[in-house]
């Protein structure tokens, strides 16, 4: 089986945690690797952002990343990418034709890629599987006061993809219901396949390993540590954590608390400085350390160094950071939104918070930070909960879905030709 994965706006080779790279990058890279290791040939098509990388990157046997030139390498933000959809689609078609490649199925990720996948599906006459990862209607429903709403143009494009894809893949049942409610998706066209985590990399550390992690990060050994991992944008909620920390220290100025915020800015107006300035304004800057995004091999150090990982997003399709942290034995305090109630077992592997108010988050954090026995028990339970999610299982479910839609393609193509 040969699969064409489309990830136009961000490459799976890009470092997650900054720019437009995040959980979707981890999802694509992880599922593509696992599929490749089972003998499935996977080509991931993405927009070229630097000439030095070359057109084809051989990642491992059966897995390649194809960099398609569409627009300038640099200086093109995500909002301008729709102007390059035709150029990108043309580049994919040219590459496949010149290499004499025939794909069995297309799997597009995010709405920009879905538009390209829709065109390729009709040209190649092979089925289209689409994963939205985020939806305009859902983001606008859960938007923070500081964020800008998603455009109506994006929502329309998403509707077209929902209407034309052969199968829609979602992470949770809630995502399926969102597609039905906001986009009138047919339930039979939706398949729920939970994502996973690298449970071989993200593992609990010993007490000595935790001390080593804190030394490497310059964190006091005896402080209570809260970590945030992700892109620095309002939708991910780093400002919620900073305000909650200020509230905790207002209640108890002598609390021995430190915070790690690991990630890079994302979006037109986002900058690390705005969160540093907020910390300065609230008088907690000396308690917070900002770290640049880092690869998974180094990210595990952050998870192990933390007593608690905070995920204060306004919505998450699933919440990969929450699962990775739990796999590393660290309980999670997360917003009760999107897929996080599935990623986090409330009261067992972490705590879910019903609002984004600083007082509510301060209460939830204090609940774990001040109760060592409960926090340690949750950390132990978190490892078992995270073990329920694995990338090999996700990839196996995707391969089964691909085989199913491929079997039905001849009927769809025949009926379409007959109708023409």
Coordinates of C-alpha atoms in Angstrom, one line a residue:
X1 CA 0.0 0.0 0.0
X2 CA 1.3 3.5 -0.9
X3 CA -0.1 6.5 1.0
X4 CA 0.2 10.2 0.1
X5 CA 0.0 12.2 3.3
X6 CA -0.6 15.9 2.7
X7 CA 0.7 18.4 5.3
X8 CA 1.0 21.6 3.4
X9 CA 1.4 24.2 6.0
X10 CA 3.9 22.5 8.4
X11 CA 6.5 19.7 8.0
X12 CA 6.6 16.7 10.3
X13 CA 10.3 17.4 10.4
X14 CA 9.8 20.8 12.0
X15 CA 10.4 21.2 15.7
X16 CA 7.0 21.2 17.6
X17 CA 6.3 24.0 20.0
X18 CA 6.9 27.0 17.8
X19 CA 5.5 28.7 14.8
X20 CA 2.8 26.5 13.3
X21 CA 4.3 23.2 14.5
X22 CA 2.6 21.4 17.3
X23 CA 0.7 18.3 18.1
X24 CA -0.3 17.8 14.5
X25 CA 3.4 17.5 13.5
X26 CA 3.9 14.9 16.2
X27 CA 0.8 13.0 15.0
X28 CA 1.9 12.9 11.4
X29 CA 5.5 12.0 12.1
X30 CA 4.6 9.3 14.5
X31 CA 1.8 7.6 12.5
X32 CA 3.9 7.8 9.3
X33 CA 6.8 6.1 11.0
X34 CA 4.7 3.4 12.4
X35 CA 2.9 2.8 9.1
X36 CA 6.3 2.6 7.4
X37 CA 7.6 0.1 9.8
X38 CA 4.7 -2.2 9.0
X39 CA 5.6 -2.1 5.3
X40 CA 3.3 0.7 4.1
X41 CA 5.1 3.2 1.8
X42 CA 4.4 6.8 3.0
X43 CA 5.2 10.0 1.2
X44 CA 4.5 13.1 3.2
X45 CA 4.0 16.2 1.0
X46 CA 4.7 19.6 2.6
X47 CA 5.6 23.1 1.5
X48 CA 9.3 23.8 1.1
X49 CA 10.5 26.5 3.5
X50 CA 14.3 26.3 2.9
X51 CA 16.2 25.2 -0.2
X52 CA 19.0 23.5 1.8
X53 CA 16.7 20.6 2.7
X54 CA 16.3 19.4 -0.8
X55 CA 13.2 18.1 -2.5
X56 CA 13.2 14.6 -1.0
X57 CA 14.2 13.7 2.5
X58 CA 14.5 9.9 3.2
X59 CA 13.5 9.7 6.8
X60 CA 13.7 5.9 7.1
X61 CA 12.8 2.9 4.9
X62 CA 9.3 3.4 3.4
X63 CA 9.0 7.0 4.6
X64 CA 9.9 10.1 2.7
X65 CA 9.1 13.8 3.2
X66 CA 8.6 15.6 -0.2
X67 CA 9.3 19.4 -0.1
X68 CA 7.1 21.1 -2.7
X69 CA 8.1 24.6 -3.8
X70 CA 5.0 26.8 -3.5
X71 CA 5.6 30.5 -2.9
X72 CA 8.6 32.0 -1.2
X73 CA 10.7 29.9 1.2
X74 CA 10.4 32.4 4.0
X75 CA 8.1 35.3 5.0
X76 CA 4.8 33.6 4.1
X77 CA 2.5 33.3 7.1
X78 CA -0.2 30.7 7.5
X79 CA -2.9 33.3 6.7
X80 CA -1.4 33.8 3.2
X81 CA -1.0 30.1 2.4
X82 CA -4.4 29.8 0.6
X83 CA -2.8 31.8 -2.2
X84 CA -0.4 28.9 -2.8
X85 CA -2.9 26.0 -2.9
X86 CA -2.9 25.7 -6.7
X87 CA 0.9 25.9 -6.8
X88 CA 1.3 23.3 -4.1
X89 CA -1.3 20.9 -5.7
X90 CA 0.5 21.4 -9.1
X91 CA 3.8 20.6 -7.5
X92 CA 2.5 17.4 -5.9
X93 CA 1.0 16.3 -9.3
X94 CA 4.2 17.0 -11.1
X95 CA 6.3 15.1 -8.6
X96 CA 4.0 12.0 -8.8
X97 CA 3.9 12.1 -12.6
X98 CA 7.7 12.5 -13.0
X99 CA 8.4 9.7 -10.5
X100 CA 5.6 7.5 -12.1
X101 CA 4.0 7.0 -8.7
X102 CA 0.6 5.6 -8.1
X103 CA -0.9 6.1 -4.7
X104 CA -3.6 3.9 -3.2
X105 CA -5.0 6.5 -0.7
X106 CA -4.6 10.2 0.3
X107 CA -4.6 11.3 3.9
X108 CA -4.8 15.1 4.3
X109 CA -4.1 16.9 7.6
X110 CA -5.7 20.3 8.4
X111 CA -8.1 22.3 6.1
X112 CA -5.4 23.7 3.7
X113 CA -4.2 20.2 3.0
X114 CA -7.8 19.0 2.7
X115 CA -8.4 21.3 -0.1
X116 CA -5.4 19.9 -1.9
X117 CA -6.3 16.4 -1.1
X118 CA -9.8 16.9 -2.5
X119 CA -8.3 18.0 -5.9
X120 CA -5.8 15.1 -5.9
X121 CA -8.5 12.6 -5.1
X122 CA -10.5 13.6 -8.2
X123 CA -7.4 13.6 -10.4
X124 CA -5.9 10.3 -9.2
X125 CA -9.3 8.6 -8.6
X126 CA -8.2 7.3 -5.2
X127 CA -10.0 7.7 -1.8
X128 CA -9.4 10.7 0.4
X129 CA -9.1 10.4 4.2
X130 CA -9.0 13.7 6.1
X131 CA -8.1 14.6 9.6
X132 CA -9.0 18.2 10.5
X133 CA -7.0 18.4 13.8
X134 CA -8.8 21.8 14.5
X135 CA -12.0 23.2 13.2
X136 CA -12.9 26.9 12.6
X137 CA -16.4 26.6 14.1
X138 CA -15.1 24.9 17.3
X139 CA -12.2 27.3 17.7
X140 CA -14.5 30.3 17.4
X141 CA -16.8 28.7 19.9
X142 CA -14.0 28.4 22.5
X143 CA -12.0 31.4 21.6
X144 CA -10.3 33.4 24.3
X145 CA -11.0 37.1 24.7
X146 CA -7.6 38.1 23.3
X147 CA -7.7 35.8 20.2
X148 CA -8.9 36.7 16.7
X149 CA -11.7 34.5 15.3
X150 CA -11.1 32.1 12.4
X151 CA -12.4 33.3 9.1
X152 CA -15.7 32.4 7.4
X153 CA -13.6 31.4 4.3
X154 CA -11.9 28.7 6.3
X155 CA -15.2 27.4 7.7
X156 CA -16.5 27.2 4.1
X157 CA -13.4 25.3 2.9
X158 CA -13.8 22.9 5.9
X159 CA -17.4 22.3 4.9
X160 CA -16.4 21.4 1.4
X161 CA -13.9 18.9 2.7
X162 CA -16.4 17.3 5.0
X163 CA -18.9 17.0 2.1
X164 CA -16.3 15.4 -0.2
X165 CA -13.9 13.3 1.8
X166 CA -14.4 9.5 1.7
X167 CA -13.7 9.2 5.4
X168 CA -13.1 11.6 8.2
X169 CA -10.7 10.6 11.1
X170 CA -11.1 12.2 14.5
X171 CA -9.4 11.7 17.8
X172 CA -12.4 11.5 20.1
X173 CA -16.2 11.0 20.0
X174 CA -16.6 14.7 20.9
X175 CA -14.8 15.7 17.7
X176 CA -17.2 13.5 15.8
X177 CA -20.2 15.2 17.4
X178 CA -18.6 18.6 16.5
X179 CA -18.4 17.6 12.8
X180 CA -22.1 16.4 12.9
X181 CA -23.3 19.6 14.8
X182 CA -21.3 22.3 13.0
X183 CA -20.8 20.7 9.5
X184 CA -23.7 18.3 9.1
X185 CA -21.2 15.4 8.7
X186 CA -22.8 12.0 8.1
X187 CA -22.0 9.8 11.1
X188 CA -21.0 6.8 8.9
X189 CA -18.3 8.9 7.3
X190 CA -16.5 9.5 10.6
X191 CA -14.0 7.1 12.3
X192 CA -12.7 7.7 15.8
X193 CA -9.0 6.7 16.1
X194 CA -7.3 8.0 19.3
X195 CA -3.7 9.2 18.9
X196 CA -0.9 7.9 21.0
X197 CA 2.4 8.8 22.8
X198 CA 5.9 7.5 22.6
X199 CA 5.7 5.4 25.8
X200 CA 9.2 4.0 25.3
X201 CA 10.7 7.5 25.3
X202 CA 8.4 9.2 27.8
X203 CA 8.9 7.1 30.9
X204 CA 9.1 7.9 34.7
X205 CA 12.4 8.8 36.1
X206 CA 13.9 7.7 39.4
X207 CA 14.3 10.3 42.2
X208 CA 18.0 10.7 41.2
X209 CA 17.0 11.2 37.6
X210 CA 14.5 13.9 38.6
X211 CA 17.2 15.7 40.5
X212 CA 19.5 15.5 37.5
X213 CA 16.7 16.9 35.3
X214 CA 16.3 19.9 37.6
X215 CA 20.0 20.5 37.7
X216 CA 20.1 20.5 33.9
X217 CA 17.3 23.0 33.8
X218 CA 18.6 25.2 36.6
X219 CA 15.6 24.5 38.8
X220 CA 15.9 24.4 42.7
X221 CA 15.8 20.8 43.9
X222 CA 13.3 21.4 46.7
X223 CA 10.9 23.7 44.9
X224 CA 7.5 22.6 43.7
X225 CA 7.6 22.8 39.8
X226 CA 4.7 23.4 37.4
X227 CA 5.5 23.0 33.6
X228 CA 3.7 24.3 30.5
X229 CA 4.8 22.7 27.1
X230 CA 3.4 24.1 23.9
X231 CA 3.1 27.0 21.5
X232 CA 3.0 30.4 23.1
X233 CA -0.4 31.7 21.9
X234 CA -3.5 32.8 23.7
X235 CA -5.5 29.7 22.6
X236 CA -3.0 27.4 24.4
X237 CA -3.4 29.4 27.6
X238 CA 0.1 30.2 28.9
X239 CA -1.4 33.5 30.3
X240 CA -3.9 31.4 32.3
X241 CA -1.0 29.6 34.1
X242 CA 0.9 32.8 34.7
X243 CA -2.1 34.5 36.3
X244 CA -2.8 31.4 38.4
X245 CA 0.8 31.4 39.6
X246 CA 0.4 35.1 40.6
X247 CA -2.8 34.2 42.5
X248 CA -1.0 31.3 44.3
X249 CA 1.8 33.7 45.4
X250 CA -0.7 36.4 46.4
X251 CA -2.2 33.9 48.8
X252 CA 1.2 32.7 50.0
X253 CA 4.2 34.9 49.0
X254 CA 6.6 32.4 50.6
X255 CA 5.4 29.4 48.6
X256 CA 8.5 27.6 47.1
X257 CA 7.1 27.5 43.6
X258 CA 8.9 27.5 40.2
X259 CA 7.4 27.4 36.7
X260 CA 8.8 26.2 33.4
X261 CA 7.2 27.5 30.2
X262 CA 8.7 25.6 27.2
X263 CA 7.7 26.7 23.8
X264 CA 7.9 29.3 21.0
X265 CA 5.6 32.0 19.7
X266 CA 2.8 31.1 17.2
X267 CA 0.7 33.5 15.2
X268 CA 1.1 37.0 13.8
X269 CA 1.1 38.9 17.0
X270 CA 2.5 36.3 19.5
X271 CA 5.9 36.9 21.0
X272 CA 7.7 35.5 24.0
X273 CA 8.0 39.0 25.3
X274 CA 4.3 39.4 25.9
X275 CA 4.3 36.6 28.4
X276 CA 7.5 37.7 30.0
X277 CA 5.9 41.2 30.3
X278 CA 2.8 39.7 31.9
X279 CA 4.9 37.8 34.4
X280 CA 6.7 41.1 35.2
X281 CA 3.5 43.0 35.5
X282 CA 2.1 40.4 37.9
X283 CA 5.3 40.3 40.0
X284 CA 6.1 36.6 39.3
X285 CA 8.9 36.9 36.7
X286 CA 11.6 35.6 38.9
X287 CA 9.6 32.4 39.5
X288 CA 9.2 31.6 35.8
X289 CA 11.8 30.3 33.4
X290 CA 11.1 30.4 29.7
X291 CA 12.7 27.7 27.6
X292 CA 12.9 27.4 23.8
X293 CA 11.1 24.4 22.1
X294 CA 13.1 21.2 22.3
X295 CA 13.0 17.8 20.6
X296 CA 11.2 14.9 22.4
X297 CA 14.5 13.4 23.6
X298 CA 15.1 16.6 25.6
X299 CA 11.4 17.3 26.4
X300 CA 11.3 14.3 28.6
X301 CA 13.6 16.2 31.0
X302 CA 11.0 18.9 31.4
X303 CA 8.3 16.4 32.2
X304 CA 10.4 14.6 34.7
X305 CA 11.5 17.8 36.4
X306 CA 7.9 18.9 37.0
X307 CA 5.7 18.0 39.8
X308 CA 2.7 19.0 37.7
X309 CA 2.2 19.7 34.0
X310 CA -0.5 22.4 33.2
X311 CA -2.5 22.2 30.0
X312 CA -4.8 25.3 30.1
X313 CA -5.8 25.3 26.5
X314 CA -9.2 26.8 25.4
X315 CA -9.7 23.7 23.2
X316 CA -7.6 20.6 22.3
X317 CA -8.6 17.9 19.8
X318 CA -6.9 15.5 22.1
X319 CA -4.0 16.8 24.1
X320 CA -0.7 15.0 23.3
X321 CA 1.3 17.0 25.8
X322 CA -1.1 15.7 28.6
X323 CA -0.5 12.1 27.5
X324 CA 3.3 12.5 27.2
X325 CA 3.5 14.1 30.7
X326 CA 1.5 11.2 32.2
X327 CA 3.6 8.6 30.5
X328 CA 6.6 10.3 32.2
X329 CA 4.8 9.9 35.5
X330 CA 3.8 13.5 36.0
X331 CA 0.1 14.3 36.9
X332 CA -1.7 16.9 34.8
X333 CA -3.9 19.8 35.6
X334 CA -5.9 20.5 32.4
X335 CA -8.9 22.4 31.2
X336 CA -12.1 20.4 30.8
X337 CA -12.3 21.0 27.0
X338 CA -12.1 19.0 23.8
X339 CA -10.3 15.7 24.1
X340 CA -8.6 16.5 27.4
X341 CA -11.2 14.6 29.5
X342 CA -10.2 11.5 27.6
X343 CA -6.4 12.2 27.7
X344 CA -6.6 12.9 31.5
X345 CA -8.5 10.6 34.0
X346 CA -10.0 13.2 36.3
X347 CA -9.2 12.5 39.9
X348 CA -6.9 9.6 39.0
X349 CA -4.1 10.8 36.7
X350 CA -4.8 14.5 37.1
X351 CA -7.3 17.2 37.6
X352 CA -9.7 18.9 35.2
X353 CA -10.6 22.5 35.6
X354 CA -14.0 23.8 34.5
X355 CA -13.0 27.4 33.8
X356 CA -10.0 29.5 32.8
X357 CA -10.2 31.9 35.8
X358 CA -7.0 32.4 37.7
X359 CA -8.7 31.5 41.0
X360 CA -10.0 28.2 39.8
X361 CA -6.6 27.2 38.3
X362 CA -4.8 28.3 41.5
X363 CA -7.2 26.1 43.5
X364 CA -6.5 23.1 41.3
X365 CA -2.7 23.5 41.3
X366 CA -2.6 24.0 45.0
X367 CA -4.7 20.9 45.5
X368 CA -1.9 18.8 43.9
X369 CA 1.2 20.8 45.0
X370 CA 0.2 20.8 48.6
X371 CA -0.8 17.1 48.9
X372 CA 2.3 15.1 48.2
X373 CA 0.6 11.7 48.8
X374 CA -2.2 12.5 46.3
X375 CA 0.2 13.9 43.7
X376 CA 2.5 10.9 43.9
X377 CA -0.4 8.5 43.6
X378 CA -1.7 10.3 40.6
X379 CA 1.7 10.2 39.0
X380 CA 1.8 6.5 39.4
X381 CA -1.7 6.1 38.0
X382 CA -0.8 8.4 35.1
X383 CA 1.7 6.0 33.7
X384 CA -0.9 3.3 33.4
X385 CA -3.5 5.7 31.9
X386 CA -1.0 6.9 29.3
X387 CA -0.2 3.3 28.4
X388 CA -3.7 3.0 26.9
X389 CA -2.6 5.2 24.0
X390 CA 0.2 4.1 21.6
X391 CA 1.3 5.1 18.1
X392 CA 1.5 1.5 16.9
X393 CA -2.1 1.0 17.8
X394 CA -3.1 4.3 16.1
X395 CA -1.2 3.4 12.9
X396 CA -2.7 -0.1 12.8
X397 CA -6.2 1.4 13.0
X398 CA -5.3 3.9 10.3
X399 CA -4.0 1.1 8.0
X400 CA -7.2 -0.9 8.6
X401 CA -9.3 2.2 7.7
X402 CA -7.2 2.8 4.5
X403 CA -7.8 -0.8 3.4
X404 CA -11.5 -0.3 3.9
X405 CA -11.8 2.8 1.9
X406 CA -9.6 1.4 -0.9
X407 CA -11.9 -1.6 -1.2
X408 CA -14.9 0.8 -1.9
X409 CA -13.1 3.1 -4.3
X410 CA -13.9 1.2 -7.5
X411 CA -17.7 1.6 -6.8
X412 CA -17.3 5.3 -6.1
X413 CA -15.1 5.9 -9.2
X414 CA -17.5 3.9 -11.5
X415 CA -20.6 5.7 -10.3
X416 CA -18.9 9.0 -10.7
X417 CA -17.8 8.2 -14.3
X418 CA -21.3 6.9 -15.1
X419 CA -22.9 10.0 -13.7
X420 CA -20.6 12.1 -15.9

